[in-house]
Coordinates of C-alpha atoms and ligand atoms in Angstrom, one line a residue:
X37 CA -26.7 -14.7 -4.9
X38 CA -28.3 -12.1 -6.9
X39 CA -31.1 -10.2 -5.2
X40 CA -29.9 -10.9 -1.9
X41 CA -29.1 -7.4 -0.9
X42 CA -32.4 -6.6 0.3
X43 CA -31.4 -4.1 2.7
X44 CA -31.7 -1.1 0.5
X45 CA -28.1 0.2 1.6
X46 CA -26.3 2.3 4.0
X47 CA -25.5 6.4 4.2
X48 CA -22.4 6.8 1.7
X49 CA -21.9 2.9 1.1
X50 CA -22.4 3.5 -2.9
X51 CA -19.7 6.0 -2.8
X52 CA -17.6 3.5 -0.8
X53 CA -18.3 0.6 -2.7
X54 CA -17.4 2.5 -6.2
X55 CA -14.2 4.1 -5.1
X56 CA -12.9 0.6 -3.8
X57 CA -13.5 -1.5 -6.1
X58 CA -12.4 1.2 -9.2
X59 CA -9.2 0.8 -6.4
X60 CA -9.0 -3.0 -7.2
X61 CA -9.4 -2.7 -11.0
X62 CA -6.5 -0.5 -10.9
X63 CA -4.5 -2.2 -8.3
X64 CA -4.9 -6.2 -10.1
X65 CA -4.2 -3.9 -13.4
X66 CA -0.7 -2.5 -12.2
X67 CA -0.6 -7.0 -10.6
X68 CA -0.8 -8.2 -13.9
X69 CA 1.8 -5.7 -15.3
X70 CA 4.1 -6.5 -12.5
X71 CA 3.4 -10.3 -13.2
X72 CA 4.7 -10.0 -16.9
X73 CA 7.5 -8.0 -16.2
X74 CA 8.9 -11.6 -13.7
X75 CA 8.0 -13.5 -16.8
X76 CA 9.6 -11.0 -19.6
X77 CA 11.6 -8.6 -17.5
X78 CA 12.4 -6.9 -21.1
X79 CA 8.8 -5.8 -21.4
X80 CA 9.6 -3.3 -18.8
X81 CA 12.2 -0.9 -21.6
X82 CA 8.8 0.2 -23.0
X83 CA 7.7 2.4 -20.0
X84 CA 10.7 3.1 -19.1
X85 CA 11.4 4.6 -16.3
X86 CA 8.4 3.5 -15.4
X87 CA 10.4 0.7 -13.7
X88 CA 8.9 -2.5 -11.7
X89 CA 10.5 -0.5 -8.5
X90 CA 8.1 2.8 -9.0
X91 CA 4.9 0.3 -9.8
X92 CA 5.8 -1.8 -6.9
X93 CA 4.4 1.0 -4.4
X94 CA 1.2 1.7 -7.0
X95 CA 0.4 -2.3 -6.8
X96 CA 0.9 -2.2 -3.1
X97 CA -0.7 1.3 -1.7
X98 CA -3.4 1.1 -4.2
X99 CA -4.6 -2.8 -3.0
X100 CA -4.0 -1.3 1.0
X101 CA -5.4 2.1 1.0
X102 CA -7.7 1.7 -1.8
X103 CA -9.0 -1.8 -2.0
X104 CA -8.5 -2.7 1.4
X105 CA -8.9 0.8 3.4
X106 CA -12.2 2.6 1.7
X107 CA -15.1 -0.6 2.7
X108 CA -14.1 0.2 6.3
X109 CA -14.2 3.9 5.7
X110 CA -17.4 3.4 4.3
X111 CA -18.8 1.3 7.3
X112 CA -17.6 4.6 9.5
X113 CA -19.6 6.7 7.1
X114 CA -22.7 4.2 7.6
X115 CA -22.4 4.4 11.0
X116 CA -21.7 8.4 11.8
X117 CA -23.6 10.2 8.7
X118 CA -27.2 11.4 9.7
X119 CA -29.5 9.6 7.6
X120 CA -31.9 12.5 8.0
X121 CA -29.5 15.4 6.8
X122 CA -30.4 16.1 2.7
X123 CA -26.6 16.2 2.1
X124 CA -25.7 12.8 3.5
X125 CA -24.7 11.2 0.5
X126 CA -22.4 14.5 -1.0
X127 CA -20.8 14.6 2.2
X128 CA -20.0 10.9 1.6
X129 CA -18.7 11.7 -1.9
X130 CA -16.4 14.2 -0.9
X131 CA -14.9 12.4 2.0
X132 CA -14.9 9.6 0.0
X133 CA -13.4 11.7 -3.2
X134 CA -10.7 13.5 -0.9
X135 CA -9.4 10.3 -0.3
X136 CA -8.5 9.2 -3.9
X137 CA -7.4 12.3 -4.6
X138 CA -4.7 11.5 -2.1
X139 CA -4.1 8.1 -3.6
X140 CA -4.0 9.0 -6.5
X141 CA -1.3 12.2 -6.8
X142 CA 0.4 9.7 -4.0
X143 CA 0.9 7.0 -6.9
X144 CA 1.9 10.1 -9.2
X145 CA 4.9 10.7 -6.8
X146 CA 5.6 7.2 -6.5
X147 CA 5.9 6.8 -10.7
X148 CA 7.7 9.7 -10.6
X149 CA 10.5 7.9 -7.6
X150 CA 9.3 10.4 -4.8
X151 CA 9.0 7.3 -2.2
X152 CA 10.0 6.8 1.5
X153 CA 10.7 3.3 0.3
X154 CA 9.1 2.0 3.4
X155 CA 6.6 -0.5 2.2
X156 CA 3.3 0.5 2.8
X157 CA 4.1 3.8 4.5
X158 CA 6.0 5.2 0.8
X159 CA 4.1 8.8 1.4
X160 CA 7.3 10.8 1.1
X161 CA 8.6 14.9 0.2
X162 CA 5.0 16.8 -1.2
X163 CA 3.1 13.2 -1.1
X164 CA 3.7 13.5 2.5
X165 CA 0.8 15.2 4.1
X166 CA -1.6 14.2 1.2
X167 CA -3.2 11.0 3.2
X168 CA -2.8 12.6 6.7
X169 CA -5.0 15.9 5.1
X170 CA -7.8 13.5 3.5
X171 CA -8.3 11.5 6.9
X172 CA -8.8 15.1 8.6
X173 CA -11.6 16.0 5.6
X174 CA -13.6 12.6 6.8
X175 CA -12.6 12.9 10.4
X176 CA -14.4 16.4 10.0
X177 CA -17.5 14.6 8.6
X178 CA -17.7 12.7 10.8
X179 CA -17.7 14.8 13.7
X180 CA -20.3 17.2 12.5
X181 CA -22.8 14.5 11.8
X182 CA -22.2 13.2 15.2
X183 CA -22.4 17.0 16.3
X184 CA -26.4 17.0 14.2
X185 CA -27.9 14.1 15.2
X186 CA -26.4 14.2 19.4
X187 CA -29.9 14.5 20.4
X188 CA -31.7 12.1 18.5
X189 CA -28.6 9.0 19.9
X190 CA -28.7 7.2 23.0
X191 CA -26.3 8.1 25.2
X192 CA -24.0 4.7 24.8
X193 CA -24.3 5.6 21.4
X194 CA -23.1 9.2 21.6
X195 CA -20.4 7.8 24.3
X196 CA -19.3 5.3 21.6
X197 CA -18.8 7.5 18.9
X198 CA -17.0 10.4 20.5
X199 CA -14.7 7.5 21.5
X200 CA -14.4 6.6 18.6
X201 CA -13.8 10.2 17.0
X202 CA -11.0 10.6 19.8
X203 CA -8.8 7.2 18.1
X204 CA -9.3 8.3 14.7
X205 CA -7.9 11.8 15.6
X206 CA -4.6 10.2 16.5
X207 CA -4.6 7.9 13.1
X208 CA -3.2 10.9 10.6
X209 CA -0.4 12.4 12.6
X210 CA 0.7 8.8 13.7
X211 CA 0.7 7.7 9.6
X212 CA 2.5 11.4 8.5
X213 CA 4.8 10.7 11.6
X214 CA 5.3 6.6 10.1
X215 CA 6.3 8.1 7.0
X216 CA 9.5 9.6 8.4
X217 CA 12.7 7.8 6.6
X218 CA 14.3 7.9 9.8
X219 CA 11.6 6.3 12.1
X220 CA 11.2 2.4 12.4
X221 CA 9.7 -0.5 14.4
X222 CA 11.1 -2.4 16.4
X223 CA 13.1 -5.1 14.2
X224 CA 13.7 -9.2 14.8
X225 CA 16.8 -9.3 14.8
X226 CA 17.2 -13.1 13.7
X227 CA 15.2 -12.0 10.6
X228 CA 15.4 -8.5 9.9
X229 CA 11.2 -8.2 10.1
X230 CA 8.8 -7.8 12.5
X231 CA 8.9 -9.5 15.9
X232 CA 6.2 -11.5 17.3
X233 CA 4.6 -8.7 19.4
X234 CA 4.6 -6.3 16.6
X235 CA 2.9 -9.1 14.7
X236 CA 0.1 -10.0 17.4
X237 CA -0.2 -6.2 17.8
X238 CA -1.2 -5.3 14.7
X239 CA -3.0 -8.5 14.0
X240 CA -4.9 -7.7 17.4
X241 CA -6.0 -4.0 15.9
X242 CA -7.7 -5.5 12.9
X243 CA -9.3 -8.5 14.7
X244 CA -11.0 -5.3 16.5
X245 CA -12.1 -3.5 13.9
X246 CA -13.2 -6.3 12.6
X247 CA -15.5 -7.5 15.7
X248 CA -17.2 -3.9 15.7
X249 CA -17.9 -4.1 12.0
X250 CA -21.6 -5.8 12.4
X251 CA -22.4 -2.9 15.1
X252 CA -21.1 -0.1 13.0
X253 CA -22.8 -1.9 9.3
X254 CA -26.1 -1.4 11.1
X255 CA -27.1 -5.6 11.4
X256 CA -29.2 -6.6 14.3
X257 CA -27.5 -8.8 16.9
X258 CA -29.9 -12.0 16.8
X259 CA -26.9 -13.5 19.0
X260 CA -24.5 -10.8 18.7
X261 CA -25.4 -9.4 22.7
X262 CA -24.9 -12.6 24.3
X263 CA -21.9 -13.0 22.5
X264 CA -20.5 -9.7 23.2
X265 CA -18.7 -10.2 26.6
X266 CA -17.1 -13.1 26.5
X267 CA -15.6 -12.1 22.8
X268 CA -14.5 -8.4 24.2
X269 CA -12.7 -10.6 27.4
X270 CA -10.9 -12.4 25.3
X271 CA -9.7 -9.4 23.2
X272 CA -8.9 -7.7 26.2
X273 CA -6.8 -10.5 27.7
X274 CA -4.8 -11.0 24.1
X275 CA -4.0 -7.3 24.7
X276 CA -2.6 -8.1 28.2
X277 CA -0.9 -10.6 26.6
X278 CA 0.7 -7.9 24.1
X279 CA 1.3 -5.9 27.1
X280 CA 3.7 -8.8 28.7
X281 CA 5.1 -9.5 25.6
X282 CA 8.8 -8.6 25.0
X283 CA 9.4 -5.5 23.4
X284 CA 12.1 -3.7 21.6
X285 CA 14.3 -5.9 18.7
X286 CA 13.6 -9.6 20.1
X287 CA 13.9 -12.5 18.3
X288 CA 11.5 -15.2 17.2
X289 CA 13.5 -17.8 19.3
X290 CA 12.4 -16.2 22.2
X291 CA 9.7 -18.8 23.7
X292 CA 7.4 -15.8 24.8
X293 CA 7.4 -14.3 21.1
X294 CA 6.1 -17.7 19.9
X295 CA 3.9 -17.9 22.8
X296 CA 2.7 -14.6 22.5
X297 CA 1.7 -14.8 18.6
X298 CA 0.3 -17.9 19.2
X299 CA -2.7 -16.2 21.6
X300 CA -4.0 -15.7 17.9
X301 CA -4.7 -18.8 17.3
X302 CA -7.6 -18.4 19.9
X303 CA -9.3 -16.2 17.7
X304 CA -9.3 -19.0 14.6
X305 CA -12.5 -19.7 15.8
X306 CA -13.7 -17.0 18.0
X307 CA -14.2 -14.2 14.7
X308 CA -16.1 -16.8 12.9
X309 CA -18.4 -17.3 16.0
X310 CA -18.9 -13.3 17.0
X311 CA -19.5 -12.6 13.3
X312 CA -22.5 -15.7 13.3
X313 CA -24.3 -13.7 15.6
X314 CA -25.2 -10.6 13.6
X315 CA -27.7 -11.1 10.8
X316 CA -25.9 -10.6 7.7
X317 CA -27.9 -10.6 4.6
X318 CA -27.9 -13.8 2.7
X319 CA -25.5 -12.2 -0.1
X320 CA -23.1 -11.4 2.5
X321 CA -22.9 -15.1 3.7
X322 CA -20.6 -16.8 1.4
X323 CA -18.5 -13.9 1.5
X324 CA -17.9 -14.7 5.2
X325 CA -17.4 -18.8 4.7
X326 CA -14.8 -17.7 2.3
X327 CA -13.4 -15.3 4.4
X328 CA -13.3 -18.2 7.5
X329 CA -11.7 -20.6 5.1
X330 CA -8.9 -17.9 4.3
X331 CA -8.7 -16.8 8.2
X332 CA -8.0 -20.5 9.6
X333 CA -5.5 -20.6 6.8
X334 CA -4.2 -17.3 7.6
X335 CA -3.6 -17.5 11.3
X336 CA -2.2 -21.1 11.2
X337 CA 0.2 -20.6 8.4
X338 CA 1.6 -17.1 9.7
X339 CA 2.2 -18.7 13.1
X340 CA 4.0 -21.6 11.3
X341 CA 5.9 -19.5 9.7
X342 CA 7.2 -17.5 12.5
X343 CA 8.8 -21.0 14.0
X344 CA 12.2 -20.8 14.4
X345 CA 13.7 -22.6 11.1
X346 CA 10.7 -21.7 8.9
X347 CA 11.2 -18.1 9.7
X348 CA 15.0 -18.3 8.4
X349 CA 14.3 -20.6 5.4
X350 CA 11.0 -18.3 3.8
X351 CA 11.5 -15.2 4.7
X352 CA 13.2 -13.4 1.5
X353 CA 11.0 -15.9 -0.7
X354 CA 7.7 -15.8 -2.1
X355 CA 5.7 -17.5 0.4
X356 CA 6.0 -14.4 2.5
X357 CA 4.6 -12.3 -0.9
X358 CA 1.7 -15.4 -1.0
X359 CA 1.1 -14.8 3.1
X360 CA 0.3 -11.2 2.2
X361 CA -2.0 -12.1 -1.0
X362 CA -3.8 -14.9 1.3
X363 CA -4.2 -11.9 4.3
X364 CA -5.2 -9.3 2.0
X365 CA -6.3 -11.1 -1.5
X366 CA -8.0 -14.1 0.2
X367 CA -9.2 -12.6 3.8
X368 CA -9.6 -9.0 3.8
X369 CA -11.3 -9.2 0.1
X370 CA -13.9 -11.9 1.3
X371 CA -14.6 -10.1 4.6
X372 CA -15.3 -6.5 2.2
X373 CA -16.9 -8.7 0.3
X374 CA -19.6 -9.0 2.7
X375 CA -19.3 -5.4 3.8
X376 CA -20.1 -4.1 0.4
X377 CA -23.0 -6.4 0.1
X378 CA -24.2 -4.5 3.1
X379 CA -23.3 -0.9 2.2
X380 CA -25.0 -1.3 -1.1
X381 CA -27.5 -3.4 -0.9
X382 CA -26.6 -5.3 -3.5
X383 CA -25.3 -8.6 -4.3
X384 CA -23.0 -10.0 -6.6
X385 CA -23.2 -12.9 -9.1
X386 CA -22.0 -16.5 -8.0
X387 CA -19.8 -16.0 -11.3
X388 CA -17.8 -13.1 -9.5
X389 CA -17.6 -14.8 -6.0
X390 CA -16.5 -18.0 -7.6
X391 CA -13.6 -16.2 -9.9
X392 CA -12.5 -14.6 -7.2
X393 CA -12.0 -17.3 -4.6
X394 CA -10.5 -19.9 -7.5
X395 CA -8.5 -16.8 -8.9
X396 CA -7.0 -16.4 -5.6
X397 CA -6.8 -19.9 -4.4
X398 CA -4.3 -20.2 -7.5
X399 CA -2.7 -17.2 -7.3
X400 CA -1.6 -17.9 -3.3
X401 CA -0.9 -21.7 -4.2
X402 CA 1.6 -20.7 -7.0
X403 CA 3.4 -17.9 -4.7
X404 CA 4.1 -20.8 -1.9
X405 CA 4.7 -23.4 -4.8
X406 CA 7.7 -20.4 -6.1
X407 CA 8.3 -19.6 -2.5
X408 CA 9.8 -23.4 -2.3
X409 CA 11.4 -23.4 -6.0
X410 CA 13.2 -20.1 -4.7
X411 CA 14.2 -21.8 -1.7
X412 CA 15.7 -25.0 -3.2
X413 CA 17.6 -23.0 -6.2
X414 CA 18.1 -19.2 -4.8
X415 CA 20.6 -18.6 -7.8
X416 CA 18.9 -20.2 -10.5
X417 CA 15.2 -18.7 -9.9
X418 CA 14.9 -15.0 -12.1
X419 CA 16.1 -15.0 -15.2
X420 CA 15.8 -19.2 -16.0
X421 CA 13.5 -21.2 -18.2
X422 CA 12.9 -23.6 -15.6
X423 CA 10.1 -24.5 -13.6
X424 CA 10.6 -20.9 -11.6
X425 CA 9.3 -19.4 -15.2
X426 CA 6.5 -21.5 -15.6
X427 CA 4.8 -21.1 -12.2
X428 CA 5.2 -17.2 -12.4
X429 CA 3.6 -17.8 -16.2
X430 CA 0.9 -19.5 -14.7
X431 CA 1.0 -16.6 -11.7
X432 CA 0.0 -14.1 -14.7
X433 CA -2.9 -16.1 -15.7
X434 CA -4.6 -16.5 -12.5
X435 CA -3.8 -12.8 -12.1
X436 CA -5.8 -12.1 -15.3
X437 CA -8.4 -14.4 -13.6
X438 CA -8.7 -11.9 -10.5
X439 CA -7.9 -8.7 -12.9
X440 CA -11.2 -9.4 -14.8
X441 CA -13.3 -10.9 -11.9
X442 CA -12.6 -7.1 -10.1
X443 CA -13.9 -5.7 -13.2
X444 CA -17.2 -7.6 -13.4
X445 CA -17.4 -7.6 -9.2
X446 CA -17.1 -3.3 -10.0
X447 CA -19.9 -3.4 -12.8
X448 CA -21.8 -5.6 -11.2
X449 CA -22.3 -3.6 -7.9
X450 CA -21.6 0.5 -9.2
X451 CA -23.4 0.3 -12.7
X452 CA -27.0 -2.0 -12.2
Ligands
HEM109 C1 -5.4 -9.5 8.0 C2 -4.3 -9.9 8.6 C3 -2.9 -9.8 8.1 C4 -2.3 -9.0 7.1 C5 -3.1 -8.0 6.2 C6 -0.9 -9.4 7.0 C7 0.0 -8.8 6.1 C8 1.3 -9.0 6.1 C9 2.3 -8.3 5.3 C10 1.9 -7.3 4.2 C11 3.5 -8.7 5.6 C12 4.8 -8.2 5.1 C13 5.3 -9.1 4.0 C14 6.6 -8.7 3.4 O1 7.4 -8.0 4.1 O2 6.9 -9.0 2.2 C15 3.4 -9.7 6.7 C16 4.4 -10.4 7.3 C17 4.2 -11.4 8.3 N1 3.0 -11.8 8.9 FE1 1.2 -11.1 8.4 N2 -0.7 -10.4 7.9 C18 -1.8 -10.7 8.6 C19 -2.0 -11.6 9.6 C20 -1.0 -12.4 10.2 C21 -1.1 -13.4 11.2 C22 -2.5 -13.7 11.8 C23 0.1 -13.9 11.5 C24 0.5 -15.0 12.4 C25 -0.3 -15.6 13.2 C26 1.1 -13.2 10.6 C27 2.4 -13.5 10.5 C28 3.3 -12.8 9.7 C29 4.7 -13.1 9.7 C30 5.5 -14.1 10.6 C31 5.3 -12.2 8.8 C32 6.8 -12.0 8.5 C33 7.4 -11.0 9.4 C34 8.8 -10.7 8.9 O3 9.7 -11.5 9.3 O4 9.0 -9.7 8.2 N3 0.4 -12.3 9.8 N4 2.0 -9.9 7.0
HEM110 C1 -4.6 -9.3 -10.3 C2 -4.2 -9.8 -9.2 C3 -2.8 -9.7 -8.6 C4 -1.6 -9.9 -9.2 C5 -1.3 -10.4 -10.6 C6 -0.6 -9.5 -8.3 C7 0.7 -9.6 -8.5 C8 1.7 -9.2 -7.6 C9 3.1 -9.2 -7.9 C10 3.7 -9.7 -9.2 C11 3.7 -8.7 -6.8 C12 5.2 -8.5 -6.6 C13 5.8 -9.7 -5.9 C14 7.0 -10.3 -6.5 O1 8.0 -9.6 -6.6 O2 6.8 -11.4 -7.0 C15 2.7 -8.4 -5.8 C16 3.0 -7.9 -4.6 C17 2.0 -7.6 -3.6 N1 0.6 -7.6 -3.8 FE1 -0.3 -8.3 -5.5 N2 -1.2 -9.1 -7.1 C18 -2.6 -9.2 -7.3 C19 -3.6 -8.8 -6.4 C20 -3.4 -8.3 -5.2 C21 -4.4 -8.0 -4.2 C22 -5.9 -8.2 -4.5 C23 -3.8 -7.6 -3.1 C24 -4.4 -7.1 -1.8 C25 -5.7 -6.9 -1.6 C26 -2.3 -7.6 -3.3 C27 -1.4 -7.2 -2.4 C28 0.0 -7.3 -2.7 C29 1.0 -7.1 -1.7 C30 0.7 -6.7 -0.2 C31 2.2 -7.3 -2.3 C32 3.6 -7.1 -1.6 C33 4.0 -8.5 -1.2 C34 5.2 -8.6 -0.3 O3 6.1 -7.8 -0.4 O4 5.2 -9.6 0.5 N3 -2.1 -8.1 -4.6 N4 1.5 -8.6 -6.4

């Protein structure tokens, strides 16, 4: 795969690429330490209080608003920042830097126990406003180089991105407001998590941002315009969907909840078929074959497991912590993959692609593997020498795998 990158880059993607993937490093680190403390729970008296319960939130915010969050902050970037202004690429770097700053005095309150202890929304007391005030710093960015370079975009162009610039204003009062102990979704009540609308809701969002990506990385549509309606109808008509859904706390018995995150399933092969019609640069491709092997995967298994008896039987176990690897180690990872290929320019060895993928393939197969253990012996699963002890032994190792795979994927694109 090496070479492939022939593109030369976009505006701000090194900056992108090098804050996410220094994100990952230090997100599979704090993994792996997680990973021994299920195998030697004792390890954890030598940073104490550093407990598994304050590195839980580091491991988690770290992979989501690092890892996950910066490649599509960087494909804004590429698609707002004036590739004429001189300061393109500072302006990058502090948007870019604002943002870890926020992560990171955000994992300083969470070591220190300052958390919401909502999962994924922990920012809590002086971590608070630290996100919401970063997003405003790029949000400003953003809106000055659309301000510069009005007159040199077309006018859909223009249209589209003070669209877009009207959404994102919404996104850091919405997270500070998230954040609030006191405030919460709408709950299943058969299961205590998210109910099926929720679920196609926020599955819907992504699948958007995710369609858009090709437009906003810059790649030309060599079937991307004839393409373009009939994928946006479809979108449009899940969202109607969402829109009859039931809302409030229903549960996943309800036929229309099933039916409803079901209309997902459509999309199993329609993202695979939009993102075929952009040209992607050949480094960028396998990234996207793994990312439509972990998608079918995805989709099917998450609706499974919403079924009425599966629901009930997994939910406190770790198949739902290997459905959230598979979403965000498995699919989101191979989908940046691609993204960073294209913000950079650059692409990464096969031996990084391939440690990845098998590092993952593992680690997800072992968390359903202990998802089952845990199901058949609830009682007997922490704490034994069974086989509980030796699949989250062999958990650490593929961990390791994916720990030093990040580290070469980092070198590999931030230091050639
Ligand atoms: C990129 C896409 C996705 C991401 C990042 C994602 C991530 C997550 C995360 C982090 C959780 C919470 C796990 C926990 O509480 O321990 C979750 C729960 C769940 N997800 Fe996904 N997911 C994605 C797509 C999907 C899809 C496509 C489906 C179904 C078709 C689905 C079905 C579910 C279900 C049923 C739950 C359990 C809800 C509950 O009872 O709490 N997910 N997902
Ligand atoms: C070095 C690789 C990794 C290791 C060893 C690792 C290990 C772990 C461990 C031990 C947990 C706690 C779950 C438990 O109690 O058993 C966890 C949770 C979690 N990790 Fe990772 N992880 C790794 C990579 C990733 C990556 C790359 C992502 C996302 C991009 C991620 C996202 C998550 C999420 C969302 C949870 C919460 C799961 C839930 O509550 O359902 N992890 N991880």
């Amino acid at each position: 795969m090496n070479g492939a990158g022939a593109n030369g880059g976009r505006p701000g993607g090194g900056a992108a690429a090098a804050h996410s993937l220094g994100w990952l490093v230090a997100a599979n680190a704090v993994g792996v330490w997680l990973a021994v403390l299920l195998v030697w729970p004792g390890a954890g008296d030598a940073l104490a209080p550093l407990t598994f319960g304050r590195w839980a939130p580091v491991h988690l915010n770290g992979q989501l608003y690092g890892w996950c969050a910066l490649p599509l902050v960087g494909a804004l970037l590429a698609w707002f920042l004036d590739p004429r202004h001189p300061s393109a690429e500072r302006h990058a770097a502090l948007a870019v830097g604002a943002w870890s700053l926020a992560l990171f005095l955000g994992c300083l309150a969470w070591l220190g126990g300052v958390a919401s202890g909502k999962p994924f929304v922990d920012w809590h007391g002086w971590s608070r406003p630290l996100l919401p005030a970063a997003m405003h710093v790029l949000w400003a960015f953003l809106a000055a180089h659309t301000w510069w370079r009005r007159r040199r975009l077309s006018r859909v162009g223009l249209a589209a991105r003070l669209a877009v610039l009207g959404l994102l204003l919404a996104v850091p009062s919405a997270l500070y407001w998230a954040s609030d102990r006191s405030v919460y979704p709408a709950v299943n009540p058969d299961s205590g998590g998210a109910t099926g609308t929720a679920l196609l809701g926020s599955t819907l969002a992504l699948v958007g941002i995710y369609l858009a990506l090709p437009a906003m990385l810059g790649l030309a549509p060599h079937a991307g315009s004839r393409r373009v309606a009939p994928v946006l109808g479809a979108w449009l008509v899940c969202w109607v969907i969402f829109g009859l859904a039931g809302k409030g706390d229903v549960s996943h018995h309800a036929r229309g909840q099933i039916a409803a995150l079901g209309a997902l399933l459509l999309w199993i092969p329609l993202l695979p078929w939009a993102w075929a019609g952009w040209a992607w640069p050949a480094g960028a491709r396998p990234w996207l074959r793994a990312a439509t092997f972990w998608w079918v995967l995805l989709v099917t298994s998450g609706w499974l497991s919403f079924l009425p008896g599966w629901s009930e039987r997994f939910k406190f176990t770790h198949v739902l912590v290997g459905h959230s690897h598979l979403a965000m180690a498995g699919f989101v990872a191979s989908v940046n993959g691609a993204v960073l290929v294209v913000l950079t320019g650059r692409a990464v060895g096969s031996g990084v692609f391939r440690a990845w993928q098998a590092g993952t393939v593992a680690l997800v197969g072992l968390m359903f593997a202990l998802g089952v253990v845990e199901h058949l012996d609830p009682a007997g699963f922490l704490g034994g020498d069974g086989v509980a002890r030796v699949l989250l032994a062999l958990r650490l190792v593929a961990g390791i795998v994916l720990a030093v795979a990040s580290f070469r994927w980092w070198r590999e694109t931030c230091t050639r």
